[in-house]
Short mmCIF file of C-alpha atoms in Angstrom, two decimals:
data_model
loop_
_atom_site.label_atom_id
_atom_site.label_comp_id
_atom_site.label_asym_id
_atom_site.label_seq_id
_atom_site.Cartn_x
_atom_site.Cartn_y
_atom_site.Cartn_z
CA MET A 1 0.00 0.00 0.00
CA LEU A 2 2.82 2.40 0.89
CA GLU A 3 4.54 1.67 -2.41
CA GLY A 4 1.31 2.43 -4.23
CA LEU A 5 0.92 5.75 -2.41
CA ILE A 6 4.50 6.73 -3.30
CA ALA A 7 3.90 5.80 -6.92
CA PHE A 8 0.73 7.94 -6.94
CA PHE A 9 2.58 11.00 -5.74
CA GLN A 10 5.39 10.45 -8.22
CA GLN A 11 2.94 10.20 -11.11
CA SER A 12 0.75 13.11 -9.99
CA ALA A 13 1.42 16.83 -10.11
CA PHE A 14 2.72 16.64 -6.53
CA GLY A 15 5.77 14.82 -7.81
CA TYR A 16 6.72 17.81 -9.96
CA VAL A 17 6.20 20.66 -7.46
CA THR A 18 9.42 22.55 -6.79
CA VAL A 19 10.48 24.92 -4.04
CA GLY A 20 10.12 27.72 -6.58
CA ASN A 21 6.50 26.76 -7.23
CA ILE A 22 5.79 26.87 -3.51
CA LEU A 23 7.40 30.32 -3.22
CA MET A 24 5.19 31.55 -6.05
CA TYR A 25 2.12 30.24 -4.21
CA PHE A 26 3.11 32.49 -1.31
CA VAL A 27 3.50 35.43 -3.71
CA ALA A 28 -0.01 34.72 -4.97
CA LEU A 29 -1.36 34.57 -1.40
CA LEU A 30 0.32 37.91 -0.63
CA LEU A 31 -1.32 39.52 -3.66
CA LEU A 32 -4.68 38.05 -2.67
CA TYR A 33 -4.28 39.43 0.84
CA VAL A 34 -3.46 42.92 -0.47
CA ALA A 35 -6.35 42.80 -2.95
CA ILE A 36 -9.03 41.41 -0.64
CA LYS A 37 -8.07 42.61 2.84
CA LYS A 38 -6.60 45.98 1.83
CA ASP A 39 -8.98 46.49 -1.12
CA ALA A 40 -6.02 47.50 -3.32
CA GLU A 41 -6.85 47.07 -7.03
CA PRO A 42 -8.82 43.83 -6.42
CA LEU A 43 -10.15 43.77 -9.99
CA LEU A 44 -6.58 43.36 -11.19
CA LEU A 45 -4.66 41.63 -8.42
CA ILE A 46 -7.14 38.82 -7.76
CA PRO A 47 -7.03 37.37 -11.30
CA ILE A 48 -3.25 37.95 -11.43
CA ALA A 49 -2.81 36.04 -8.16
CA PHE A 50 -5.00 33.17 -9.30
CA GLY A 51 -3.11 33.11 -12.60
CA ILE A 52 0.14 32.71 -10.63
CA ILE A 53 -1.37 29.68 -8.89
CA LEU A 54 -2.47 28.17 -12.21
CA GLY A 55 0.88 28.92 -13.84
CA ASN A 56 2.84 27.22 -11.07
CA ILE A 57 0.87 24.00 -11.07
CA PRO A 58 3.29 21.69 -12.92
CA SER A 59 2.24 21.55 -16.54
CA GLN A 60 3.67 18.10 -17.21
CA LEU A 61 0.24 16.64 -16.57
CA THR A 62 -2.14 19.56 -17.16
CA ARG A 63 -0.62 20.60 -20.52
CA LEU A 64 -2.31 24.01 -20.15
CA PHE A 65 0.59 25.79 -21.80
CA ASP A 66 1.30 23.29 -24.55
CA GLU A 67 0.12 23.94 -28.09
CA GLY A 68 -3.65 23.49 -28.10
CA GLY A 69 -3.92 24.02 -24.33
CA LEU A 70 -6.12 26.70 -22.77
CA PHE A 71 -3.35 29.19 -22.04
CA TRP A 72 -1.71 28.58 -25.41
CA TYR A 73 -4.84 30.09 -26.96
CA LEU A 74 -5.38 32.81 -24.35
CA ASN A 75 -1.76 33.98 -24.55
CA MET A 76 -2.14 34.67 -28.26
CA GLY A 77 -4.11 37.78 -27.27
CA VAL A 78 -1.09 38.90 -25.23
CA THR A 79 1.67 38.05 -27.70
CA LYS A 80 -0.26 39.51 -30.64
CA GLY A 81 -1.03 42.72 -28.74
CA ILE A 82 -4.83 42.30 -28.89
CA TYR A 83 -5.89 42.69 -25.26
CA PRO A 84 -4.34 46.10 -24.35
CA PRO A 85 -6.07 48.00 -27.21
CA LEU A 86 -9.39 46.44 -26.21
CA ILE A 87 -8.83 47.63 -22.65
CA PHE A 88 -8.10 51.11 -24.02
CA LEU A 89 -11.42 50.94 -25.85
CA GLY A 90 -13.18 50.42 -22.53
CA ILE A 91 -11.12 53.11 -20.79
CA GLY A 92 -12.05 55.58 -23.53
CA ALA A 93 -15.74 54.81 -23.05
CA LEU A 94 -15.35 55.55 -19.34
CA THR A 95 -13.19 58.68 -19.60
CA ASP A 96 -14.48 62.25 -19.59
CA PHE A 97 -11.91 64.45 -21.35
CA SER A 98 -13.90 67.63 -20.72
CA PHE A 99 -11.83 68.31 -17.57
CA MET A 100 -8.72 68.43 -19.71
CA LEU A 101 -10.36 70.51 -22.41
CA SER A 102 -11.63 73.02 -19.84
CA TYR A 103 -8.10 73.77 -18.65
CA PRO A 104 -5.75 72.64 -21.45
CA LEU A 105 -2.67 74.14 -19.78
CA THR A 106 -2.64 71.21 -17.36
CA ILE A 107 -2.11 68.82 -20.28
CA PHE A 108 1.59 69.67 -19.94
CA LEU A 109 1.52 68.19 -16.45
CA GLY A 110 0.42 64.88 -17.92
CA GLY A 111 3.42 65.05 -20.23
CA ALA A 112 5.84 66.05 -17.47
CA ALA A 113 4.70 63.11 -15.35
CA GLN A 114 6.03 60.73 -18.02
CA ILE A 115 9.61 61.72 -17.24
CA GLY A 116 9.97 58.65 -15.04
CA ILE A 117 9.60 56.49 -18.14
CA PHE A 118 12.68 57.97 -19.81
CA ILE A 119 14.82 58.24 -16.66
CA THR A 120 14.17 54.58 -15.87
CA PHE A 121 14.78 53.60 -19.50
CA ILE A 122 18.27 55.11 -19.27
CA LEU A 123 18.99 53.50 -15.88
CA ALA A 124 17.76 50.09 -17.02
CA LYS A 125 20.14 50.28 -19.98
CA ILE A 126 22.99 51.20 -17.62
CA PHE A 127 22.14 48.15 -15.48
CA GLY A 128 22.67 45.91 -18.49
CA PHE A 129 19.20 45.42 -19.96
CA SER A 130 18.84 45.57 -23.73
CA LEU A 131 17.20 48.59 -25.36
CA LYS A 132 13.92 46.72 -25.80
CA GLN A 133 13.96 45.43 -22.23
CA ALA A 134 14.83 48.88 -20.87
CA ALA A 135 11.95 50.46 -22.79
CA SER A 136 9.55 47.86 -21.41
CA ILE A 137 10.73 48.51 -17.85
CA GLY A 138 10.59 52.28 -18.28
CA ILE A 139 6.91 52.24 -19.26
CA ILE A 140 6.11 51.14 -15.69
CA GLY A 141 6.60 54.80 -14.77
CA GLY A 142 3.52 55.76 -16.75
CA ALA A 143 1.34 53.91 -14.23
CA ASP A 144 -0.45 52.36 -17.18
CA GLY A 145 -0.72 48.59 -16.89
CA PRO A 146 -2.12 47.85 -20.37
CA THR A 147 0.60 49.93 -22.03
CA SER A 148 3.29 48.16 -19.99
CA ILE A 149 1.91 44.82 -21.12
CA TYR A 150 1.61 45.97 -24.72
CA ILE A 151 5.23 47.11 -24.93
CA SER A 152 6.54 44.06 -23.03
CA SER A 153 4.67 41.66 -25.31
CA GLN A 154 6.28 43.33 -28.33
CA PHE A 155 9.77 43.96 -26.94
CA ALA A 156 10.51 41.67 -23.99
CA PRO A 157 8.01 38.81 -23.53
CA GLU A 158 10.52 37.08 -21.25
CA LEU A 159 10.04 39.94 -18.74
CA LEU A 160 6.28 40.29 -19.19
CA SER A 161 5.24 38.78 -15.86
CA SER A 162 7.77 40.75 -13.79
CA ILE A 163 6.97 44.04 -15.53
CA ALA A 164 3.19 43.60 -15.41
CA ILE A 165 3.11 42.56 -11.76
CA ALA A 166 5.46 45.43 -10.84
CA ALA A 167 3.30 47.92 -12.76
CA TYR A 168 0.02 46.84 -11.18
CA SER A 169 1.57 46.47 -7.72
CA TYR A 170 2.78 50.08 -7.78
CA ILE A 171 -0.54 51.28 -9.17
CA ALA A 172 -2.13 49.65 -6.13
CA LEU A 173 0.39 51.49 -3.93
CA ILE A 174 -0.47 54.95 -5.26
CA PRO A 175 -2.42 55.84 -2.05
CA ILE A 176 0.83 55.21 -0.16
CA LEU A 177 3.51 56.50 -2.54
CA GLN A 178 1.79 59.63 -3.85
CA PRO A 179 1.13 61.34 -0.48
CA VAL A 180 4.75 60.83 0.62
CA VAL A 181 6.21 62.29 -2.58
CA SER A 182 3.65 65.11 -2.69
CA LYS A 183 4.27 66.24 0.88
CA ILE A 184 8.04 66.16 0.48
CA LEU A 185 7.98 68.32 -2.65
CA THR A 186 5.28 70.85 -1.66
CA THR A 187 4.71 73.24 1.19
CA LYS A 188 1.45 73.45 3.13
CA GLU A 189 0.74 76.81 1.52
CA GLU A 190 1.16 75.32 -1.94
CA ARG A 191 -1.21 72.49 -1.03
CA LYS A 192 -3.79 75.12 -0.06
CA ILE A 193 -3.79 76.82 -3.48
CA ARG A 194 -7.33 77.15 -4.81
CA MET A 195 -8.07 76.91 -8.50
CA GLY A 196 -10.98 78.50 -10.31
CA PRO A 197 -13.91 76.39 -11.52
CA PRO A 198 -13.37 74.70 -14.91
CA ARG A 199 -15.25 76.16 -17.85
CA LYS A 200 -18.13 74.33 -19.47
CA VAL A 201 -17.03 72.34 -22.53
CA SER A 202 -19.45 72.09 -25.44
CA LYS A 203 -20.53 68.81 -26.98
CA THR A 204 -18.93 69.82 -30.27
CA GLU A 205 -15.55 70.18 -28.56
CA ARG A 206 -15.94 66.82 -26.86
CA ILE A 207 -16.74 65.09 -30.17
CA LEU A 208 -14.00 66.83 -32.17
CA PHE A 209 -11.35 66.06 -29.56
CA PRO A 210 -11.03 62.27 -30.13
CA ILE A 211 -11.07 62.78 -33.90
CA ILE A 212 -8.30 65.40 -33.80
CA VAL A 213 -6.17 63.42 -31.33
CA THR A 214 -6.44 60.29 -33.47
CA ILE A 215 -5.37 62.10 -36.65
CA VAL A 216 -2.53 64.02 -34.98
CA SER A 217 -1.26 60.87 -33.23
CA ALA A 218 -1.35 58.94 -36.50
CA LEU A 219 0.70 61.64 -38.22
CA LEU A 220 3.24 62.22 -35.44
CA VAL A 221 3.56 58.81 -33.74
CA PRO A 222 1.75 56.23 -35.90
CA GLN A 223 3.02 53.36 -33.74
CA SER A 224 0.82 54.64 -30.88
CA LEU A 225 -2.35 54.37 -32.94
CA SER A 226 -3.27 50.87 -31.75
CA LEU A 227 -3.72 52.23 -28.24
CA ILE A 228 -4.75 55.84 -28.83
CA GLY A 229 -7.07 54.96 -31.73
CA MET A 230 -9.03 52.49 -29.60
CA LEU A 231 -9.01 54.92 -26.65
CA MET A 232 -10.52 57.65 -28.82
CA LEU A 233 -13.02 55.26 -30.43
CA GLY A 234 -14.35 54.43 -26.99
CA ASN A 235 -14.47 58.12 -26.10
CA ILE A 236 -16.38 59.21 -29.20
CA LEU A 237 -18.92 56.47 -28.50
CA ARG A 238 -19.36 58.01 -25.06
CA GLU A 239 -19.66 61.57 -26.31
CA ALA A 240 -22.03 60.76 -29.19
CA GLY A 241 -24.78 60.24 -26.64
CA ASN A 242 -27.00 57.99 -28.76
CA VAL A 243 -25.11 54.67 -28.66
CA LYS A 244 -25.49 53.80 -24.99
CA ARG A 245 -25.52 50.08 -25.74
CA LEU A 246 -22.10 50.29 -27.40
CA VAL A 247 -20.75 52.41 -24.55
CA GLU A 248 -22.02 49.87 -22.03
CA ALA A 249 -20.58 46.99 -24.05
CA ALA A 250 -17.16 48.66 -24.31
CA SER A 251 -16.96 49.95 -20.73
CA ARG A 252 -18.42 46.92 -18.99
CA TYR A 253 -18.63 43.68 -20.92
CA ILE A 254 -15.57 43.99 -23.17
CA LEU A 255 -13.41 45.79 -20.60
CA ASP A 256 -14.24 43.45 -17.73
CA THR A 257 -13.95 40.28 -19.80
CA VAL A 258 -10.62 41.23 -21.39
CA THR A 259 -9.27 42.43 -18.03
CA ILE A 260 -9.97 39.06 -16.42
CA ILE A 261 -8.36 37.12 -19.28
CA LEU A 262 -5.35 39.44 -19.54
CA MET A 263 -4.67 39.47 -15.80
CA VAL A 264 -4.93 35.67 -15.54
CA CYS A 265 -2.52 35.33 -18.48
CA VAL A 266 -0.09 37.76 -16.84
CA GLY A 267 -0.23 35.83 -13.58
CA ALA A 268 0.12 32.48 -15.34
CA SER A 269 3.25 33.74 -17.09
CA ALA A 270 4.90 34.26 -13.68
CA ARG A 271 6.16 30.70 -13.48
CA ALA A 272 8.88 30.06 -10.92
CA GLU A 273 11.64 29.35 -13.43
CA ILE A 274 10.90 32.69 -15.14
CA PHE A 275 9.93 34.96 -12.24
CA LEU A 276 12.34 33.93 -9.47
CA LYS A 277 15.46 35.56 -10.87
CA PRO A 278 17.60 38.46 -9.54
CA GLN A 279 16.52 40.61 -12.50
CA SER A 280 12.91 40.44 -11.25
CA LEU A 281 13.94 42.20 -8.04
CA LEU A 282 15.85 44.75 -10.10
CA ILE A 283 12.75 45.36 -12.23
CA PHE A 284 10.68 45.95 -9.08
CA GLY A 285 13.27 48.42 -7.82
CA LEU A 286 13.43 50.27 -11.13
CA GLY A 287 9.62 50.28 -11.26
CA ALA A 288 9.46 51.98 -7.87
CA LEU A 289 12.00 54.56 -9.04
CA ALA A 290 10.00 55.13 -12.23
CA PHE A 291 6.84 55.85 -10.23
CA ILE A 292 8.59 58.22 -7.86
CA CYS A 293 10.26 60.10 -10.74
CA SER A 294 6.96 60.42 -12.60
CA LEU A 295 5.10 61.70 -9.54
CA SER A 296 7.95 64.13 -8.83
CA GLY A 297 8.15 65.30 -12.44
CA GLY A 298 4.50 66.34 -12.50
CA ILE A 299 4.71 68.19 -9.19
CA LEU A 300 7.96 69.99 -10.00
CA PHE A 301 6.73 71.04 -13.43
CA ALA A 302 3.58 72.51 -11.86
CA LYS A 303 5.78 74.53 -9.50
CA PHE A 304 7.85 75.65 -12.49
CA MET A 305 4.71 76.79 -14.33
CA ASN A 306 3.62 78.77 -11.29
CA LEU A 307 6.68 80.99 -11.73
CA PHE A 308 5.02 82.43 -14.86
CA LEU A 309 1.29 82.14 -14.12
CA LYS A 310 -0.90 84.76 -12.46
CA GLN A 311 -3.51 82.16 -11.55
CA LYS A 312 -1.46 79.57 -9.72
CA ILE A 313 -1.81 75.82 -10.16
CA ASN A 314 -2.02 73.62 -7.10
CA PRO A 315 1.12 71.49 -7.62
CA LEU A 316 -0.61 68.46 -6.12
CA ILE A 317 -2.43 67.94 -9.40
CA GLY A 318 0.93 67.43 -11.11
CA ALA A 319 1.30 64.07 -9.38
CA ALA A 320 -2.01 63.05 -10.96
CA GLY A 321 -0.25 63.18 -14.33
CA VAL A 322 0.51 59.48 -13.98
CA SER A 323 -2.22 57.66 -15.83
CA ALA A 324 -3.73 55.75 -12.92
CA VAL A 325 -7.28 56.99 -13.58
CA PRO A 326 -8.93 58.09 -11.31
CA ASP A 327 -6.94 56.94 -8.27
CA SER A 328 -4.11 59.49 -8.49
CA ALA A 329 -6.61 62.35 -8.92
CA ARG A 330 -8.54 61.20 -5.85
CA VAL A 331 -5.35 61.01 -3.81
CA ALA A 332 -4.43 64.56 -4.87
CA GLN A 333 -7.85 65.73 -3.69
CA LYS A 334 -7.43 63.96 -0.36
CA ILE A 335 -4.02 65.55 0.27
CA ALA A 336 -5.36 69.01 -0.60
CA GLN A 337 -8.25 68.62 1.85
CA GLU A 338 -5.86 67.62 4.61
CA ALA A 339 -4.34 71.09 4.26
CA ASP A 340 -7.69 72.84 3.67
CA PRO A 341 -10.93 70.85 4.11
CA THR A 342 -12.83 73.32 1.89
CA ASN A 343 -10.45 73.05 -1.08
CA PHE A 344 -11.68 70.97 -4.04
CA ILE A 345 -9.16 70.19 -6.78
CA LEU A 346 -10.50 66.83 -7.98
CA MET A 347 -11.83 68.13 -11.30
CA HIS A 348 -8.56 69.94 -11.99
CA ALA A 349 -6.56 66.84 -11.05
CA MET A 350 -8.55 64.79 -13.56
CA SER A 351 -7.10 66.90 -16.39
CA PRO A 352 -3.45 65.79 -16.08
CA ASN A 353 -4.73 62.37 -15.01
CA VAL A 354 -6.46 61.66 -18.33
CA ALA A 355 -3.67 63.47 -20.21
CA GLY A 356 -1.31 60.93 -18.67
CA VAL A 357 -3.21 58.11 -20.37
CA ILE A 358 -2.50 59.69 -23.75
CA GLY A 359 1.06 60.56 -22.71
CA SER A 360 2.00 56.99 -21.76
CA ALA A 361 0.56 55.66 -25.03
CA VAL A 362 2.55 58.25 -27.00
CA ALA A 363 5.70 57.32 -25.07
CA ALA A 364 5.09 53.69 -25.99
CA GLY A 365 4.67 54.71 -29.62
CA VAL A 366 7.98 56.61 -29.52
CA PHE A 367 9.77 53.51 -28.25
CA LEU A 368 8.13 51.33 -30.89
CA ALA A 369 9.17 53.80 -33.60
CA LEU A 370 12.79 54.30 -32.51
CA ILE A 371 13.81 50.86 -31.23
CA LYS A 372 14.06 48.14 -33.84
#
């Protein structure tokens, strides 16, 4: 009987479980704890964590990753760059660009907050990563998970799991990282700055905006069109006002379905033999630096603009230039109200916030155009 039990374990998946697999199970449990107990990006971290569990069940028997297996098919949407543009379609259907149009000057803050992408790109290259790997790591600084995945799938699929998990982990940590950086770089008086109410944006402006952005992006950075084009398609559906079924389909059914599949694929790609390497820790460290540089870049550029503006900008909204919509804008509002409970900057913070979505996609397009 004992011999039979030993033979069973040797022939079952238990016989193939490694120490690395077990460590990855603990990583998955940690992500589940953060997502469920701390309510930090649960829509993203829960499927990623469960994907890690699935990916670290030995595939010798399940064959999930072999040709014809479930994940072989699902991963085609990742490797072919299909899922991120579909997510951008849903984001566009959810995003109101009127905040940005009402105060277009703050668009520059969304651009300044992308500086972390390029600083980290340079540092990653110094640390020995290839140009394509460095570009993939740098995009983490845009706080844009789908764009990070899109670039990684094109440039560095071997780093996809580390980059994606780092990106979404730091997005989940925005309520912790952003207040620290914001308070270090601003004074209490600056945090109290009040901004005038945004102007009303006409429907014509809101409809023309996605059309113009699509055309200009196609002419200047055509490689960004996969992301920006789908983002603007979703937005024009929203602003048209008479295709509510399509808006609901894009913003709920397509977005939610693709998010689940993409996150599970990302988690499943974090197999022990791929993820548990020293370079994964280095990617996490560079990702943290990218976030901090991006948050700092937006704040410092807002302070620079204030040197020339009569109507001052609250520099807290500069940190919202990272494209974590709407979390970074909400955090900016919370910090402002700690200094002055009657100060409301949320609508102003949404302007660089949504500009950051476009900025990170353009940055990705620049990398795709310049790095061959």
